[in-house]
C-alpha positions in Angstrom: 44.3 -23.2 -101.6 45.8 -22.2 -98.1 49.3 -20.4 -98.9 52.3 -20.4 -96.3 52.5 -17.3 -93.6 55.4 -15.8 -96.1 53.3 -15.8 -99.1 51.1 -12.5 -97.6 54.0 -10.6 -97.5 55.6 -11.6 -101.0 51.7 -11.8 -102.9 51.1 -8.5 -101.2 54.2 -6.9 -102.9 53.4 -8.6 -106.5 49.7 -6.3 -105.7 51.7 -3.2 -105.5 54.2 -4.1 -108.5 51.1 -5.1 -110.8 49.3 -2.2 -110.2 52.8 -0.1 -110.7 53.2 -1.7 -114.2 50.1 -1.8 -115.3 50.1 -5.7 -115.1 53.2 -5.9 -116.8 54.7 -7.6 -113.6 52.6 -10.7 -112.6 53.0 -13.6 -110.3 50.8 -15.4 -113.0 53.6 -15.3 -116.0 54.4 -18.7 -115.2 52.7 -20.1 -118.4 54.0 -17.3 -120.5 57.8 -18.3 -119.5 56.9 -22.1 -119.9 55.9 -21.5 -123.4 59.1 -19.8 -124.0 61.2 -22.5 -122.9 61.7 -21.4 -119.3 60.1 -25.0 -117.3 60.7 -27.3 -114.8 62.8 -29.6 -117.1 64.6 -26.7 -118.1 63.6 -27.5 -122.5 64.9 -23.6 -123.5 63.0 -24.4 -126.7 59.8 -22.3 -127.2 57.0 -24.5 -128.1 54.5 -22.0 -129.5 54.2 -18.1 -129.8 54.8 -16.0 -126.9 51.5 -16.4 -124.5 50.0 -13.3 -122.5 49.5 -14.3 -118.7 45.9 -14.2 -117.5 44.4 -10.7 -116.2 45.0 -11.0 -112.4 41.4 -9.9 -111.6 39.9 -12.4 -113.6 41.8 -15.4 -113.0 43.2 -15.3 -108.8 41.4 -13.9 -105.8 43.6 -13.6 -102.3 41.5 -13.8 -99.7 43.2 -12.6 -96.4 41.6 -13.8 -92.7 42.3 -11.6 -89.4 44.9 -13.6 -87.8 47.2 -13.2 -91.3 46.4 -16.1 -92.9 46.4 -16.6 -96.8 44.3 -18.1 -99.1 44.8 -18.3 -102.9 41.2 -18.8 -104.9 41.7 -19.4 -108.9 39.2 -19.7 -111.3 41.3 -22.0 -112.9 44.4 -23.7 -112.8 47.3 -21.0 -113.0 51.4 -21.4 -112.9 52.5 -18.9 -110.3 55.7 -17.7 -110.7 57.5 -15.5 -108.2 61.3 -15.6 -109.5 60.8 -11.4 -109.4 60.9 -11.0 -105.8 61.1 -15.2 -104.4 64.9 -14.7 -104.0 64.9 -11.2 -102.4 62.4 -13.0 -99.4 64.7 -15.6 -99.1 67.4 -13.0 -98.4 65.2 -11.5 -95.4 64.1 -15.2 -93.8 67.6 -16.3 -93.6 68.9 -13.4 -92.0 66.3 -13.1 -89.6 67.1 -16.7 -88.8 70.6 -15.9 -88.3 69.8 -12.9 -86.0 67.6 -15.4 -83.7 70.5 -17.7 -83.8 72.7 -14.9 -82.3 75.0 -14.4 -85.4 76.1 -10.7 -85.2 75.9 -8.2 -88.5 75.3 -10.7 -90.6 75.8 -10.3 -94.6 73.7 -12.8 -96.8 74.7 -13.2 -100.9 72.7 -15.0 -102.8 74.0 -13.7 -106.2 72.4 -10.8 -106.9 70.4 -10.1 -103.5 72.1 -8.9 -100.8 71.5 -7.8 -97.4 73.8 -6.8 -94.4 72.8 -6.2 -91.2 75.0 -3.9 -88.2 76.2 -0.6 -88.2 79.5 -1.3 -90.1 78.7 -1.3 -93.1 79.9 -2.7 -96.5 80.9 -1.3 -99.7 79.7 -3.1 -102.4 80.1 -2.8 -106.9 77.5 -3.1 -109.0 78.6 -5.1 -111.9 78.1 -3.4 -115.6 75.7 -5.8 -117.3 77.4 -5.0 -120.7 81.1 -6.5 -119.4 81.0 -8.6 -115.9 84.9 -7.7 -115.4 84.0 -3.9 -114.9 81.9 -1.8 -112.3 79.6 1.1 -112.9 79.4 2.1 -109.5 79.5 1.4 -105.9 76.6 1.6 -102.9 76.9 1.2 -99.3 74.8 -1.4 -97.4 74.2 -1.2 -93.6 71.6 -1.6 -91.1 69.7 -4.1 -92.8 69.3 -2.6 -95.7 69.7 -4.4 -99.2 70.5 -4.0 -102.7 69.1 -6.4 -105.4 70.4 -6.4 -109.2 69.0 -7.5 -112.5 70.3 -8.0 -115.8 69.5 -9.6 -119.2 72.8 -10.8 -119.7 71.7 -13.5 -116.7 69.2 -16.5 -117.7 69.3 -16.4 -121.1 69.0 -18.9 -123.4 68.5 -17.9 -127.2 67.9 -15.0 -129.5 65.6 -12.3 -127.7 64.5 -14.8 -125.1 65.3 -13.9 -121.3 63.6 -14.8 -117.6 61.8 -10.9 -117.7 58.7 -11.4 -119.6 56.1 -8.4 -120.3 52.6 -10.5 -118.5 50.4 -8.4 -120.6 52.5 -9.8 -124.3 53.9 -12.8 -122.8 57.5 -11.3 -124.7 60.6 -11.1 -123.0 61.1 -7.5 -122.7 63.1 -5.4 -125.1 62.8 -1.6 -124.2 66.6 -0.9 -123.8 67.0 -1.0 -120.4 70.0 -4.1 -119.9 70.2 -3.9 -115.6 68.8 -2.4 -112.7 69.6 -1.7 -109.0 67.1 -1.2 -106.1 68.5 -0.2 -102.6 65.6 -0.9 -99.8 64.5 -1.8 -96.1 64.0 -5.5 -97.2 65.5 -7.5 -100.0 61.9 -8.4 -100.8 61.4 -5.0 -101.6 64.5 -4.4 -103.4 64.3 -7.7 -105.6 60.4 -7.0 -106.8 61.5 -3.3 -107.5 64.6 -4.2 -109.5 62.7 -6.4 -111.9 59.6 -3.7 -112.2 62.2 -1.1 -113.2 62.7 -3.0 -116.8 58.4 -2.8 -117.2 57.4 1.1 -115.9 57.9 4.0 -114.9 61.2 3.9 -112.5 60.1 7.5 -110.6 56.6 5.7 -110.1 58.5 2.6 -108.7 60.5 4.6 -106.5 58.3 6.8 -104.8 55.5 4.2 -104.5 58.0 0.9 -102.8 60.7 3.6 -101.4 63.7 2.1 -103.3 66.6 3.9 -104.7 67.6 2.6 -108.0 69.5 2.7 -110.9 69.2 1.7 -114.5 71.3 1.3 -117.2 70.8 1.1 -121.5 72.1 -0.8 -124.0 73.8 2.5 -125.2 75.8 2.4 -122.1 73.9 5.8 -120.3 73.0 5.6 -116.6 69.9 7.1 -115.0 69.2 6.8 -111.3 67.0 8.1 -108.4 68.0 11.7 -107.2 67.7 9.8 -103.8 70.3 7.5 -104.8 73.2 7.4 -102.1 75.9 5.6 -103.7 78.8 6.7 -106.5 78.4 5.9 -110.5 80.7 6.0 -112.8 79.3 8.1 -115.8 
């Protein structure tokens, strides 16, 4: 199946995260977060036990030509989904598209992802996970670069079941962690990172994609990058 020109750059990232994670991160977790409830229509009723996405190696092939075209071969039919990083692309195409339509330093929000281009700058919180009315820090954003959160208190419909499922269990994932925050050249970057911090090893993440991030427990402590440029409250 031939993919769109933006899918090299977004299936190329979701390479890099599965290897990161050990296939904890997968474009192919579709299946695993329809069983859970998590579909098109939206039931939010699992309809059976939790179900492991398929081994990327074994089940999709990306087959890349010289001119940067994209081609996705599966042995079978597979549910992609790319809710990890999707969002953080869409950042990056729609401010590139306001750039080429002249708009100067643009800033685009889109609830979680955010970019700002120009030199000036904005200060921006990053929202506790445990209480929405409070902060537990704040980063700078300028010169396109972009900060992307994520938090189990978002998308969550029942006991234990969230939108950040482990590809190798098929389980929404319950390790402690409760949000994340990835500063990088490209929302892209900064939205597959922020998920992949819940699922491995966040020094790994770091030094491998280039982010800065922070993390922080359900016990209320804060880790972070020694890289990280912006304040926290601990």
């Amino acid at each position: 199946m031939a993919a769109p020109r933006d899918a090299a750059a977004l299936l190329g990232l979701y390479e890099q995260l599965y290897a990161i994670t050990g296939g904890r991160l997968s474009p192919l977790v579709g299946a695993s977060l329809e069983r859970l409830g998590y579909d098109a229509a939206y039931r939010l009723e699992p309809s059976g036990p939790p179900l492991a996405a398929p081994v990327w190696e074994d089940a999709l092939t990306l087959v890349r030509s010289a001119d940067g075209d994209l081609r996705l071969d599966a042995v079978a039919p597979v549910t992609l989904d790319v809710g990890a990083a999707g969002k953080g692309l869409l950042v990056d195409l729609v401010g590139e598209l306001l750039l080429e339509h002249g708009v100067a330093d643009p800033v685009v929000d889109a609830s979680g992802d955010l970019r700002a281009w120009g030199g000036t700058g904005i200060r921006v919180a990053l929202q506790n996970p445990a209480n929405a009315s409070k902060a537990i820090g704040v980063v700078e954003l300028a010169e396109g670069r972009a900060l992307c959160a994520s938090a189990l208190d978002r998308r969550r419909w029942g006991e234990g079941l969230h939108h950040i499922v482990d590809a190798v269990t098929g389980r929404p994932v319950d390790e402690g962690v409760i949000g994340t925050f990835a500063v990088a050249d490209s929302a892209l970057v900064a939205d597959g990172a922020a998920t992949a911090l819940f699922l491995a090893d966040p020094h790994a993440i770091g030094d491998r994609l280039g982010v800065e991030w922070v993390r922080m427990f359900a016990n209320g402590s804060i880790e972070s990058s020694a890289d990280w440029k912006g304040e926290l409250f601990r």
